Tab-separated table of C-alpha atoms in Angstrom:
chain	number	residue	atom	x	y	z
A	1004	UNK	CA	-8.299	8.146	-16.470
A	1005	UNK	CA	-10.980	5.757	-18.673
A	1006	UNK	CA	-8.532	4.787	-21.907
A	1007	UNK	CA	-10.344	3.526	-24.619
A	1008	UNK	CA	-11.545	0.297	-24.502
A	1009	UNK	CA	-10.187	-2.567	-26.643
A	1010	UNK	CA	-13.193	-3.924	-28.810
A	1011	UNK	CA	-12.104	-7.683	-28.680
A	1012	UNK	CA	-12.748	-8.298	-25.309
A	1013	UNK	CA	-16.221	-10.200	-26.432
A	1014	UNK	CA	-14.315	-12.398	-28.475
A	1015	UNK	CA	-11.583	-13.228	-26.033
A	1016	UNK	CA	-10.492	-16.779	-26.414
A	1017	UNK	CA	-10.723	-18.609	-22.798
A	1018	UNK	CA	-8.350	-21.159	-21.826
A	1019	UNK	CA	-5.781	-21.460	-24.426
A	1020	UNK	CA	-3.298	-23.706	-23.615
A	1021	UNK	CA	0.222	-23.928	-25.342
A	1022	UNK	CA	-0.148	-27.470	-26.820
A	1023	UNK	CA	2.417	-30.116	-24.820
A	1024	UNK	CA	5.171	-31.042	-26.067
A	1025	UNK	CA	5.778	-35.345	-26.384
A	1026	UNK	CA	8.844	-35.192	-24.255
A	1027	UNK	CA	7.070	-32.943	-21.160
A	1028	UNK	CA	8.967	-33.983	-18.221
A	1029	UNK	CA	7.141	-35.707	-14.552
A	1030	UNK	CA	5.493	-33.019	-12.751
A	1031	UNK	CA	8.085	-33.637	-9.994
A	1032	UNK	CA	10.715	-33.068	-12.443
A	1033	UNK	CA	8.809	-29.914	-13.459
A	1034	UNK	CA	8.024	-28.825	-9.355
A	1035	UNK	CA	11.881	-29.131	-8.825
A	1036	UNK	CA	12.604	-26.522	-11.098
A	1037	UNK	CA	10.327	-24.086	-9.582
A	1038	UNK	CA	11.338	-25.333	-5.855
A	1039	UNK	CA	15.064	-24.429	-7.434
A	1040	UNK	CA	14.336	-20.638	-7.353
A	1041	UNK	CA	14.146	-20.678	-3.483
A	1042	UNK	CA	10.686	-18.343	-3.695
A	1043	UNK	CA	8.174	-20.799	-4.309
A	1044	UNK	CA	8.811	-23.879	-2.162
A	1045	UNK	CA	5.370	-25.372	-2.041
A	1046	UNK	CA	4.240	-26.828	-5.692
A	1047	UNK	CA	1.656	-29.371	-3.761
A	1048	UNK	CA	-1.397	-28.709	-1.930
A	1049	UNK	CA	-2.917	-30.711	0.602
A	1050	UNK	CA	-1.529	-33.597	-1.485
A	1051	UNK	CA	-2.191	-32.514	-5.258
A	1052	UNK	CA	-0.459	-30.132	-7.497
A	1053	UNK	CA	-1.257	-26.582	-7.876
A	1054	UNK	CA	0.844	-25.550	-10.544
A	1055	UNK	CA	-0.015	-26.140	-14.049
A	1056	UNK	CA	2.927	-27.619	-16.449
A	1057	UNK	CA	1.852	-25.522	-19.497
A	1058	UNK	CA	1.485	-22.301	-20.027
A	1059	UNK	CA	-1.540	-20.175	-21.056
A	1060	UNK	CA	-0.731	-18.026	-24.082
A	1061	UNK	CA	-2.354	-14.543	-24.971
A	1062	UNK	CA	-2.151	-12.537	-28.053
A	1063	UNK	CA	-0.928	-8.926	-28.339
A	1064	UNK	CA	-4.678	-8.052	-28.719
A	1065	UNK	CA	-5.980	-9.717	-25.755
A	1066	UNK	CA	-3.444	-8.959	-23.018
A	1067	UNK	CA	-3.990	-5.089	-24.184
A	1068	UNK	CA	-7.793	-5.669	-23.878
A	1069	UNK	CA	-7.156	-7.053	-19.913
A	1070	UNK	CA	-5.288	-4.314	-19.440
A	1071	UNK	CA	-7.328	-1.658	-20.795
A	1072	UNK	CA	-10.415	-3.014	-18.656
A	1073	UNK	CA	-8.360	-3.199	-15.277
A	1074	UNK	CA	-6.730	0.214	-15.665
A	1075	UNK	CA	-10.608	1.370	-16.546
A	1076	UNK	CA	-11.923	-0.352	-13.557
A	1077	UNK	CA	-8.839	0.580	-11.007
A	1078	UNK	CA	-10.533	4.552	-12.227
A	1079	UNK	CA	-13.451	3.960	-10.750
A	1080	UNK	CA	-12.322	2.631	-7.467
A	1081	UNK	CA	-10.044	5.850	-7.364
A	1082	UNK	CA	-13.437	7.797	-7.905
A	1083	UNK	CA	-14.987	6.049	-5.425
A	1084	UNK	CA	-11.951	6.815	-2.755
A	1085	UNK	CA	-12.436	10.062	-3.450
A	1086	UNK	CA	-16.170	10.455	-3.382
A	1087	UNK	CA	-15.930	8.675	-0.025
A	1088	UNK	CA	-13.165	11.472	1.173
A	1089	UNK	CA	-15.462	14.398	-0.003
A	1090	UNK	CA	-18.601	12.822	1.559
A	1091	UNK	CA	-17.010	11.115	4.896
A	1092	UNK	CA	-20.780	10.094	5.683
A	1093	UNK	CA	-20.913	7.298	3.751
A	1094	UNK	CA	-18.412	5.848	5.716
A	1095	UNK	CA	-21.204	4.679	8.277
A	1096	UNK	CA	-23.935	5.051	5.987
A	1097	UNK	CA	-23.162	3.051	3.001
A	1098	UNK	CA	-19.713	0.707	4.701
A	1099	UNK	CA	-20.901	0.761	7.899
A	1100	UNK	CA	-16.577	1.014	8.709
A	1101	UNK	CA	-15.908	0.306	12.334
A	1102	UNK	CA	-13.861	2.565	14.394
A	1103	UNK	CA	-10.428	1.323	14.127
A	1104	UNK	CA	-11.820	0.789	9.654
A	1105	UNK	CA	-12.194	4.460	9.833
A	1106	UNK	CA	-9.122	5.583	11.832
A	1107	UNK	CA	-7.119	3.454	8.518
A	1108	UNK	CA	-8.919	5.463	6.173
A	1109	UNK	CA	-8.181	8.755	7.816
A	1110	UNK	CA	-4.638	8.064	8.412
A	1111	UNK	CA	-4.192	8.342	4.475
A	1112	UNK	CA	-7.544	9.534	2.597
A	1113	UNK	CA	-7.804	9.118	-0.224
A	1114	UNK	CA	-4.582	8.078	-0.743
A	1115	UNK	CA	-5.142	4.058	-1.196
A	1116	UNK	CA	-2.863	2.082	-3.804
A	1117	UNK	CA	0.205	1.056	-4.586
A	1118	UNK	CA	-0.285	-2.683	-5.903
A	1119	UNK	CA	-3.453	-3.947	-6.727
A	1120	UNK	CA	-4.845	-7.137	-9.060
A	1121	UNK	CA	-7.984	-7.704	-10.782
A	1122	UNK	CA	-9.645	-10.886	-10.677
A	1123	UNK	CA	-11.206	-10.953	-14.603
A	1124	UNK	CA	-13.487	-13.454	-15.941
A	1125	UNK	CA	-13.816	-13.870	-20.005
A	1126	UNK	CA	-17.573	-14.361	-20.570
A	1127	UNK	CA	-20.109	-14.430	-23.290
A	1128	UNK	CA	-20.884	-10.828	-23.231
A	1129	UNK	CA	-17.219	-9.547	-22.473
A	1130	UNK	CA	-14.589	-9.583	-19.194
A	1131	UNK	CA	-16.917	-9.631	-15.816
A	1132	UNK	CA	-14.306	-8.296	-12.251
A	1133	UNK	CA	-15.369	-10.202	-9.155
A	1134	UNK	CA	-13.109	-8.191	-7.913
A	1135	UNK	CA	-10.365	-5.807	-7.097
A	1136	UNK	CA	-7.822	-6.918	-4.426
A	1137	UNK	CA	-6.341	-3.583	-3.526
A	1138	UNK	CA	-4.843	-4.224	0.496
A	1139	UNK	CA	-2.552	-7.126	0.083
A	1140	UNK	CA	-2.870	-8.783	-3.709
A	1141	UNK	CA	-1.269	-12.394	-3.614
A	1142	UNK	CA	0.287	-14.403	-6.723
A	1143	UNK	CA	3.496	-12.278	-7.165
A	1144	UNK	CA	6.017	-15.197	-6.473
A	1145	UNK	CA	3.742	-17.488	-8.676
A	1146	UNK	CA	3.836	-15.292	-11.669
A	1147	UNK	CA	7.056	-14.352	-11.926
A	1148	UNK	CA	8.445	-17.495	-10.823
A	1149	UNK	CA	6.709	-20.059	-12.969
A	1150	UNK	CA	7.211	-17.250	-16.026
A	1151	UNK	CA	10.560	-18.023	-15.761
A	1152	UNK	CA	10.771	-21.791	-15.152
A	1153	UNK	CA	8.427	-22.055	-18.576
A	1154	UNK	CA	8.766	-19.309	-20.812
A	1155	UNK	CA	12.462	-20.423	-22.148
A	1156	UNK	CA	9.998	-23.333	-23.567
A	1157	UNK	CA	8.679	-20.902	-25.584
A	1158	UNK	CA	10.687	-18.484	-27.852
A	1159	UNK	CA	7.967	-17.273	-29.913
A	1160	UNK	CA	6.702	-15.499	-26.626
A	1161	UNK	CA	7.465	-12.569	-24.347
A	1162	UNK	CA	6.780	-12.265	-20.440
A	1163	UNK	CA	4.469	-10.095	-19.215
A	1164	UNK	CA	6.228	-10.266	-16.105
A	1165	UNK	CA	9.629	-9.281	-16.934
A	1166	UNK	CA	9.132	-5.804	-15.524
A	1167	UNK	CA	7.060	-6.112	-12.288
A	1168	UNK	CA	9.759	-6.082	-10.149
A	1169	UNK	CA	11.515	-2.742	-11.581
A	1170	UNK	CA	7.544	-1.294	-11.918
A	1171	UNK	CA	6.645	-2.362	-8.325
A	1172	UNK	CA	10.707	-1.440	-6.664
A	1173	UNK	CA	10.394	1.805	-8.594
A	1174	UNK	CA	6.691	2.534	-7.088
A	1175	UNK	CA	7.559	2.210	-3.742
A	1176	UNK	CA	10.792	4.077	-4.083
A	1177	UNK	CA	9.015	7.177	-6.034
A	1178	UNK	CA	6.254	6.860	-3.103
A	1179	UNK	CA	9.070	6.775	-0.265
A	1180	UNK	CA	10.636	9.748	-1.723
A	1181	UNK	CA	7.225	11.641	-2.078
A	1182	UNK	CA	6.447	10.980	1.211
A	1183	UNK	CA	9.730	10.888	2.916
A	1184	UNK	CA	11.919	13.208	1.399
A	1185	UNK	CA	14.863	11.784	-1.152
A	1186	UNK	CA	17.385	11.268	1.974
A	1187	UNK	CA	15.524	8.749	3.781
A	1188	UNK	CA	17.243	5.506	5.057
A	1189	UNK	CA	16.783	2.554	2.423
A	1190	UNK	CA	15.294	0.396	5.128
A	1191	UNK	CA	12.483	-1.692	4.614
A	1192	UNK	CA	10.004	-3.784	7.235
A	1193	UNK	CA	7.817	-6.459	5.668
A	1194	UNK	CA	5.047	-6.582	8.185
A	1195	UNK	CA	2.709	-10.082	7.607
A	1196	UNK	CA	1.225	-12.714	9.602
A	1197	UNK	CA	4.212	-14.703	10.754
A	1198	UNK	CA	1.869	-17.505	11.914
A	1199	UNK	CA	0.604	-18.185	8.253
A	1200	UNK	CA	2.688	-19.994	5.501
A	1201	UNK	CA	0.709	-19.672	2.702
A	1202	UNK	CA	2.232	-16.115	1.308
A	1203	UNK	CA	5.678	-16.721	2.112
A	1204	UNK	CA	6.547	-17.079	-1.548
A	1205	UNK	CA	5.910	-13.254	-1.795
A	1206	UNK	CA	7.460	-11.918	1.079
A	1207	UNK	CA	10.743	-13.976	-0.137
A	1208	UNK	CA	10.220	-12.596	-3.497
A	1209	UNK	CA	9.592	-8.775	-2.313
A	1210	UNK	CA	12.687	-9.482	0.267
A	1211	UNK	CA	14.901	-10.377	-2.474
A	1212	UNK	CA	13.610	-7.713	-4.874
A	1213	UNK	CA	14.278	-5.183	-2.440
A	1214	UNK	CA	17.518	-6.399	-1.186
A	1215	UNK	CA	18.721	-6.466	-4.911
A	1216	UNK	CA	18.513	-2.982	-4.784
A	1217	UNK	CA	20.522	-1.984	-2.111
A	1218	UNK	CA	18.097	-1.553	0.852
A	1219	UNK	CA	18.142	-3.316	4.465
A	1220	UNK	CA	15.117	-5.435	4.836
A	1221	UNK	CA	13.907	-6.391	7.852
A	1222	UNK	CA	10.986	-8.924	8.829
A	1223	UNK	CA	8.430	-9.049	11.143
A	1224	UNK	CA	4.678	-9.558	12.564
A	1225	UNK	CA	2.436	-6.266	14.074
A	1226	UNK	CA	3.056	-7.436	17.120
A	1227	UNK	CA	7.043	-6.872	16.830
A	1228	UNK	CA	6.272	-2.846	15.956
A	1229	UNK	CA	7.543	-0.413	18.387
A	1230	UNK	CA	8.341	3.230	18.393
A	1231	UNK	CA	12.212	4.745	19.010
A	1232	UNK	CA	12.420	7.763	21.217
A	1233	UNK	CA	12.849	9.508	17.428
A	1234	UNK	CA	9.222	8.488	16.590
A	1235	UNK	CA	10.534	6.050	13.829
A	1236	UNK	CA	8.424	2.893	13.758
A	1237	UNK	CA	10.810	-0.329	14.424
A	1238	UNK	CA	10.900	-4.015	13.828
A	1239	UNK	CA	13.053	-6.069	16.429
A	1240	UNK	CA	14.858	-2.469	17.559
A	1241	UNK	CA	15.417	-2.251	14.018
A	1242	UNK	CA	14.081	1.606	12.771
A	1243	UNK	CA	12.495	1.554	9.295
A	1244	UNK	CA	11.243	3.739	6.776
A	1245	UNK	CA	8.977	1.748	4.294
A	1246	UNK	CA	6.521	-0.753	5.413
A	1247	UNK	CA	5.820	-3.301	3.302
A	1248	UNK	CA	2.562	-3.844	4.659
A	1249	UNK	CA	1.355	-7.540	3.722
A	1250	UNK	CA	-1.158	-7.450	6.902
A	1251	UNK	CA	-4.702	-7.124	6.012
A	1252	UNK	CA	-6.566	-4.190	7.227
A	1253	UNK	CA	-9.577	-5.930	8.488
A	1254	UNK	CA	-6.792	-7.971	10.873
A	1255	UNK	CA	-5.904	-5.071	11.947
A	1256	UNK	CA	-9.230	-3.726	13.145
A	1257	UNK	CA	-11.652	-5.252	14.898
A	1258	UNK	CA	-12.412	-8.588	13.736
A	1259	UNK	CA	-15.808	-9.366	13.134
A	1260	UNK	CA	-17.333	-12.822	11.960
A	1261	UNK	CA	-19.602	-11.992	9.024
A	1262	UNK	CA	-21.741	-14.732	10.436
A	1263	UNK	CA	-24.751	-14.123	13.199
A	1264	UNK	CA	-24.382	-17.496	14.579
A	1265	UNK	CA	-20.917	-17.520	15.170
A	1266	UNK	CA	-18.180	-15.929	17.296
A	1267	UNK	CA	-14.556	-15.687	17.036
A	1268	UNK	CA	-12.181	-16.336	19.739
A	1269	UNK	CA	-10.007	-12.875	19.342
A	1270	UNK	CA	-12.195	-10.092	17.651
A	1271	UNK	CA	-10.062	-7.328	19.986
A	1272	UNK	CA	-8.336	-5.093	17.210
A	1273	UNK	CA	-4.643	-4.403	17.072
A	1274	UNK	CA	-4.820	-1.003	19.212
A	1275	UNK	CA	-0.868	-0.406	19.869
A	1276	UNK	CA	0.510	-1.673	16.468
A	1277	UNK	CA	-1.917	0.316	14.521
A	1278	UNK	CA	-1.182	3.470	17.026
A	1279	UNK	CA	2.477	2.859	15.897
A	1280	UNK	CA	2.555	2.653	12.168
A	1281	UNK	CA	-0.046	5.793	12.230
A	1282	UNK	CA	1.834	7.943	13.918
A	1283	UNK	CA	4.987	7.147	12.483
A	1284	UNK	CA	2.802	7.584	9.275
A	1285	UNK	CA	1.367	10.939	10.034
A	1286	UNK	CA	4.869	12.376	11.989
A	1287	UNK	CA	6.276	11.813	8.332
A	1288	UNK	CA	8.671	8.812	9.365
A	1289	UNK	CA	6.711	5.919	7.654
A	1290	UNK	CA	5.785	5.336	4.073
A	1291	UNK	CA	3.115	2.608	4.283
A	1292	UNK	CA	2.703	0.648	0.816
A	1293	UNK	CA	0.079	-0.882	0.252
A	1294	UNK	CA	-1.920	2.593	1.944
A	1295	UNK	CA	-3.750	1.232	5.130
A	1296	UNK	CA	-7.067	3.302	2.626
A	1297	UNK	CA	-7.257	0.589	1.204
A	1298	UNK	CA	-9.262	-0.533	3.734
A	1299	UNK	CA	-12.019	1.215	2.170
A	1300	UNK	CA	-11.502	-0.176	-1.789
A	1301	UNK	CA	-10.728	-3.500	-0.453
A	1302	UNK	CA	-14.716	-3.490	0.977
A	1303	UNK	CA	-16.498	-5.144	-1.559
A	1304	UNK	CA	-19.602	-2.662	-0.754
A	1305	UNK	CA	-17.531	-0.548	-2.960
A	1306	UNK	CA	-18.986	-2.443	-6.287
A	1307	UNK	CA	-22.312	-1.951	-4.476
A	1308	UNK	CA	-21.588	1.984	-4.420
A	1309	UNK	CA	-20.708	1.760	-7.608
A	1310	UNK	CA	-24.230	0.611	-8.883
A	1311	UNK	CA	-26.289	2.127	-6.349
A	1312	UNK	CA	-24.672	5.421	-6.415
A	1313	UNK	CA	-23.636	5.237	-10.283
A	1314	UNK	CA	-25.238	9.268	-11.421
A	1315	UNK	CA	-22.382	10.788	-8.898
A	1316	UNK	CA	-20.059	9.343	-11.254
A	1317	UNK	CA	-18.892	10.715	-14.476
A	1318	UNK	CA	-20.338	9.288	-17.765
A	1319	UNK	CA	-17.045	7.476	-18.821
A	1320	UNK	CA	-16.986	5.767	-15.467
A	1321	UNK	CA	-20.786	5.012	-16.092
A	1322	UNK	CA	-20.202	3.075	-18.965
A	1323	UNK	CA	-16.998	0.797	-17.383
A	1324	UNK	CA	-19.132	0.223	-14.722
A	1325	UNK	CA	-22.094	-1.207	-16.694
A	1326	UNK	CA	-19.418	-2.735	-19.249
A	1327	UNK	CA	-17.309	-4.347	-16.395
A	1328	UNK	CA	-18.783	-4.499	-13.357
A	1329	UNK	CA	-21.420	-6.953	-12.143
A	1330	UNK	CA	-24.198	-5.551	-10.527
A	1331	UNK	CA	-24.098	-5.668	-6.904
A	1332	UNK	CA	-26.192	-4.058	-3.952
A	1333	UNK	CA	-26.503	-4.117	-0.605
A	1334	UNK	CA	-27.719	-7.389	0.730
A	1335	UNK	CA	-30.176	-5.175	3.144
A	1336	UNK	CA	-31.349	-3.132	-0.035
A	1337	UNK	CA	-32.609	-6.513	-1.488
A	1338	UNK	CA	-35.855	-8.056	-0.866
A	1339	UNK	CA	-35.341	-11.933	0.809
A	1340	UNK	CA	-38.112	-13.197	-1.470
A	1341	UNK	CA	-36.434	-12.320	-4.787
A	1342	UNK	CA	-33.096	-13.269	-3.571
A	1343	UNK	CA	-34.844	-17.153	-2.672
A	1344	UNK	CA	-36.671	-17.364	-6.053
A	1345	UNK	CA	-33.707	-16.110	-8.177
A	1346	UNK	CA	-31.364	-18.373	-6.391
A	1347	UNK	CA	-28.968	-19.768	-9.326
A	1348	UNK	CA	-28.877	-15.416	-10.831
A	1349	UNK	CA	-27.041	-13.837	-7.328
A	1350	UNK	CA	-24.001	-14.242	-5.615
A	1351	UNK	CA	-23.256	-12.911	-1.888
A	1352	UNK	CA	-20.338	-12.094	-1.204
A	1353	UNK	CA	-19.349	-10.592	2.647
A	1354	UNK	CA	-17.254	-7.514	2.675
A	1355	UNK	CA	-14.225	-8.381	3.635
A	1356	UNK	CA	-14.132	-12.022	2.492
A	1357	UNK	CA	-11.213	-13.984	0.807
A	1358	UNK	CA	-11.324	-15.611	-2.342
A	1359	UNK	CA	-13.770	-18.498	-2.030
A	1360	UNK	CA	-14.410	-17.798	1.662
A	1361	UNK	CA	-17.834	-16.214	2.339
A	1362	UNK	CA	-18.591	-16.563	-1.333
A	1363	UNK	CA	-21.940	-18.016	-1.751
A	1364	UNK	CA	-22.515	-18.723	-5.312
A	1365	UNK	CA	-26.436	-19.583	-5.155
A	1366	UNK	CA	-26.063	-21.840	-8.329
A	1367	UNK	CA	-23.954	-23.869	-6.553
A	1368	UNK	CA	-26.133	-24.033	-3.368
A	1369	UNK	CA	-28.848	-25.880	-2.120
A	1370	UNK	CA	-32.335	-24.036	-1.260
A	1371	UNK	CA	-31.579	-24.594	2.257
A	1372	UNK	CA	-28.200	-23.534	2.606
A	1373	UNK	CA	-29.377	-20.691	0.639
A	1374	UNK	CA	-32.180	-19.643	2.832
A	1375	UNK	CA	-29.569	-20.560	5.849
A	1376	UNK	CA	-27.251	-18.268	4.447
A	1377	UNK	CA	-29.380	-15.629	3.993
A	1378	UNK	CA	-30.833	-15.890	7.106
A	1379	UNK	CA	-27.399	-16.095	9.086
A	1380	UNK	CA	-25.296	-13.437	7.048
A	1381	UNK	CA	-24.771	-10.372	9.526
A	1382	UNK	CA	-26.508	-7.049	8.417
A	1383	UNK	CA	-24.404	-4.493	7.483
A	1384	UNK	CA	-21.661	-6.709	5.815
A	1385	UNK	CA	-22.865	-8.326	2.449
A	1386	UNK	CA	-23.747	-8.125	-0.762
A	1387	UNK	CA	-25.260	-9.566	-3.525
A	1388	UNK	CA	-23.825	-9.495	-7.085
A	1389	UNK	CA	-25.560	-10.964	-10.417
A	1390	UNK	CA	-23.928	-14.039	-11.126
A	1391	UNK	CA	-21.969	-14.120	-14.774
A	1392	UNK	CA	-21.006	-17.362	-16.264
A	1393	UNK	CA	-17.379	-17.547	-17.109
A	1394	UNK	CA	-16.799	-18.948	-20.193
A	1395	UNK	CA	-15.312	-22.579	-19.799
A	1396	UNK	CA	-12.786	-24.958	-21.745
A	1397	UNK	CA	-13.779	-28.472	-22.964
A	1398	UNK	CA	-12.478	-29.461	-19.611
A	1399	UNK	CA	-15.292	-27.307	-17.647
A	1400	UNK	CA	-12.063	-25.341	-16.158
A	1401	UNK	CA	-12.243	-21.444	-16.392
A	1402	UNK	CA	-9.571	-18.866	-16.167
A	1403	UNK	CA	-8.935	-15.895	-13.820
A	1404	UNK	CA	-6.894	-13.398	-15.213
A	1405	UNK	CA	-5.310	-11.844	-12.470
A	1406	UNK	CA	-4.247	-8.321	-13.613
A	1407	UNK	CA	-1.251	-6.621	-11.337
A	1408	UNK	CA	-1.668	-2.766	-11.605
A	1409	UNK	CA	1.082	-0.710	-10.054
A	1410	UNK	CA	0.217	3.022	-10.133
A	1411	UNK	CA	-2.791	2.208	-11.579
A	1412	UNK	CA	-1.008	0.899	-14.460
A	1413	UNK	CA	-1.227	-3.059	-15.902
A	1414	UNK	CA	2.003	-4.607	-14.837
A	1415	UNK	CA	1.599	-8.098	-15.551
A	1416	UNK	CA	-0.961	-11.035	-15.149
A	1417	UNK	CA	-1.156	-14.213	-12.517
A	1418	UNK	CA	-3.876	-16.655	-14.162
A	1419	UNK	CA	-5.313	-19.472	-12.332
A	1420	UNK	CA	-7.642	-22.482	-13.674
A	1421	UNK	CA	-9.987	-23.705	-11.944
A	1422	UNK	CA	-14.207	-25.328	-11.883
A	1423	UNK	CA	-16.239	-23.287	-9.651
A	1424	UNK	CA	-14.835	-20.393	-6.936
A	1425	UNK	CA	-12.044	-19.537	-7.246
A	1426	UNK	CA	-10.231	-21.130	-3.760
A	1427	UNK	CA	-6.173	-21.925	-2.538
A	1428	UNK	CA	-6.646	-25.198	-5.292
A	1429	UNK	CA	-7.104	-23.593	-7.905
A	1430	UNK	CA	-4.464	-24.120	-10.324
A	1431	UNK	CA	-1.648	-21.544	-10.715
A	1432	UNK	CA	-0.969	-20.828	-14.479
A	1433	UNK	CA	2.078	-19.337	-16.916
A	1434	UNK	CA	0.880	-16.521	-18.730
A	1435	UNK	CA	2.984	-15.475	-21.568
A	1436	UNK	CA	2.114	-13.501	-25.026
A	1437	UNK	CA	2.388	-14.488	-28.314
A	1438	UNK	CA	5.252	-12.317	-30.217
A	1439	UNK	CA	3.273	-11.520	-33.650
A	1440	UNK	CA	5.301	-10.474	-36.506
């Protein structure tokens, strides 16, 4: 459950680019490569490229020390699954989960993972998680794609990637089987917001993976679910038996702004879709990967019930949460007054929040905005986490190390450089190890 930590962690050696080479090609010559594998199609952002040319290399020592820490800290979220099963109070208590938040959670307690990455930060005093994203982790088509463009470049390294596909395929197989019995039809639904471009590159790349191996893949929105007179959930008429589910929970629940002052034009949740994949779910006709529990890990009051609850947990998960995790509470458990004076030492963070959306980094912030924000931010869904600072490069850029577990097992890494939050601009990086003798 809590392997052994690797001691180098403090010393971990940010930013290390493989040095460029004198005849490194345009960066359109570099972006038509990667456009070439027909899974990532969009190497420019809003005018600007987001894909670095070189790659970041690791040692041996230090991808085993990112690894260790994620599989330590993807433990603790398990603990904190199943605390929350055992003690169903804290449901309203501590996440304050709506109705339909709940009705996810029940549908598979404490059943919650399948994919998940890490967000890691090297700093000063060792790696620092903002965060796990456990309901529909992005960055797939990026790190295996750009692995491949750049890593024949480099001989003298491996790919961590090489093996997500089989260890992700082989996951949701073993899961379908568990759930589904071993003769179930090899038919898969990738459920995701049709109206957004932005993750296409992984629902090509799990389409293709999937396809590879045999099954029927069929694609689709929530609002093209419907149920056969069998009970089988369906996409376009088309019966299914695995759903892909790349459809964040909070969409599918009510939808609540995690601002006072402001409203949103649809907060209605999705009553008949959700009634649909839950009931194929619990008549034993759907396997649903990623879980729709994660709803509950995916709440970043979870780091908050880490440190405010921390002697329910075991000593081993004790000490990865004090070595690991930042410490975060409650925004209502925090008195206003200490939150204004120690601006520039908190972070708030909303619960179910994207990366750099709803992020308030109070270094970065004016007093006002700060007081603003504090005085806008709805009760019930923040919190505030000590700030860490990430240790930089001489170019004031910082790495995310974003860890993919699979079974709660490291199965490969999708970095991305960036100055300040981490947002959609941030640059996506190569990530490949040094062979050692």
């Amino acid at each position: 459950r809590y392997p052994e930590s690797v001691a180098c962690s403090k010393s971990f050696d940010c930013a290390r680019l493989a040095p460029s080479r004198m005849s490194e090609p345009s960066y359109d010559d570099f972006a038509a490569r990667v456009v070439e594998s027909g899974i990532v199609t969009d190497p420019w952002i809003r005018g600007k490229p987001r894909l670095a040319e070189r790659p970041l290399i690791l040692s041996p020592r230090e991808r085993d020390a990112l690894y260790r820490a994620s599989e330590q800290v993807a433990g603790v979220y398990n603990d904190v699954c199943c605390m929350c099963a055992d003690d169903p109070a804290l449901l309203d208590t501590f996440f304050q989960l709506t109705e339909f938040q709940k009705a996810m959670w029940e549908s598979s307690r404490p059943t919650w993972h399948g994919i998940a990455r890490a967000d890691v930060f090297s700093t000063d005093e060792g790696f620092a998680f903002a965060e796990l994203n456990s309901d529909t982790p992005t960055g797939e088509a990026e790190a295996i794609v750009l692995n491949r463009v750049v890593h024949p470049s480099h001989p003298e390294t491996d790919d961590p990637n090489a093996t997500l596909e089989a260890t992700y395929c082989e996951m949701v197989e073993g899961l379908a089987r568990y759930t589904l019995g071993a003769e179930h039809a090899r038919v898969a639904g990738i459920v995701y917001p049709t109206e957004f471009t932005e993750d296409l590159g992984v629902i090509r790349l799990f389409k293709r993976w999937f396809e590879d191996r045999g099954w029927e893949v069929v694609l689709g929105s929530p609002y093209n679910l419907t149920l056969d007179s069998e009970g089988r959930a369906c996409l376009f008429d088309v019966p299914f038996s695995v759903m892909l589910r790349h459809y964040k929970t909070d969409w599918w629940g009510e939808r609540l702004t995690a601002w006072d002052d402001e409203n949103l034009p649809d907060t209605e949740p999705l009553r008949e879709p959700l009634g649909i994949a839950i009931a194929a779910s619990l008549a034993g006709k759907l396997c649903v990967v990623n879980p729709f529990g994660a709803v509950l890990p995916q709440n970043k009051r979870a780091m908050a019930l880490m440190w405010e609850h921390i002697h329910r947990f075991g000593p081993a998960a004790q000490n990865v949460i004090r070595q690991f995790i930042p410490a975060t509470f409650r925004l209502e458990t925090m008195a206003e007054a200490a939150l204004v004076s120690e601006k520039d030492e908190w972070v708030l963070k909303s619960d179910y929040g994207a990366e750099g959306e709803e992020v308030i980094i109070g270094k970065l912030s004016t007093a006002d905005d700060w007081k603003k924000c504090l005085l806008h931010a709805r009760p019930g869904h923040w919190v505030a986490q000590r700030y860490f600072e990430a240790r930089a490069n001489e170019n004031g850029d910082v790495v995310n190390y974003g860890v993919y577990l699979v079974a709660g097992c490291a199965a490969g890494i999708y970095s991305r450089s960036h100055k300040g939050a981490t947002t959609d601009e941030a640059m996506s990086v190569a990530t490949l190890v040094r062979r050692d003798a």
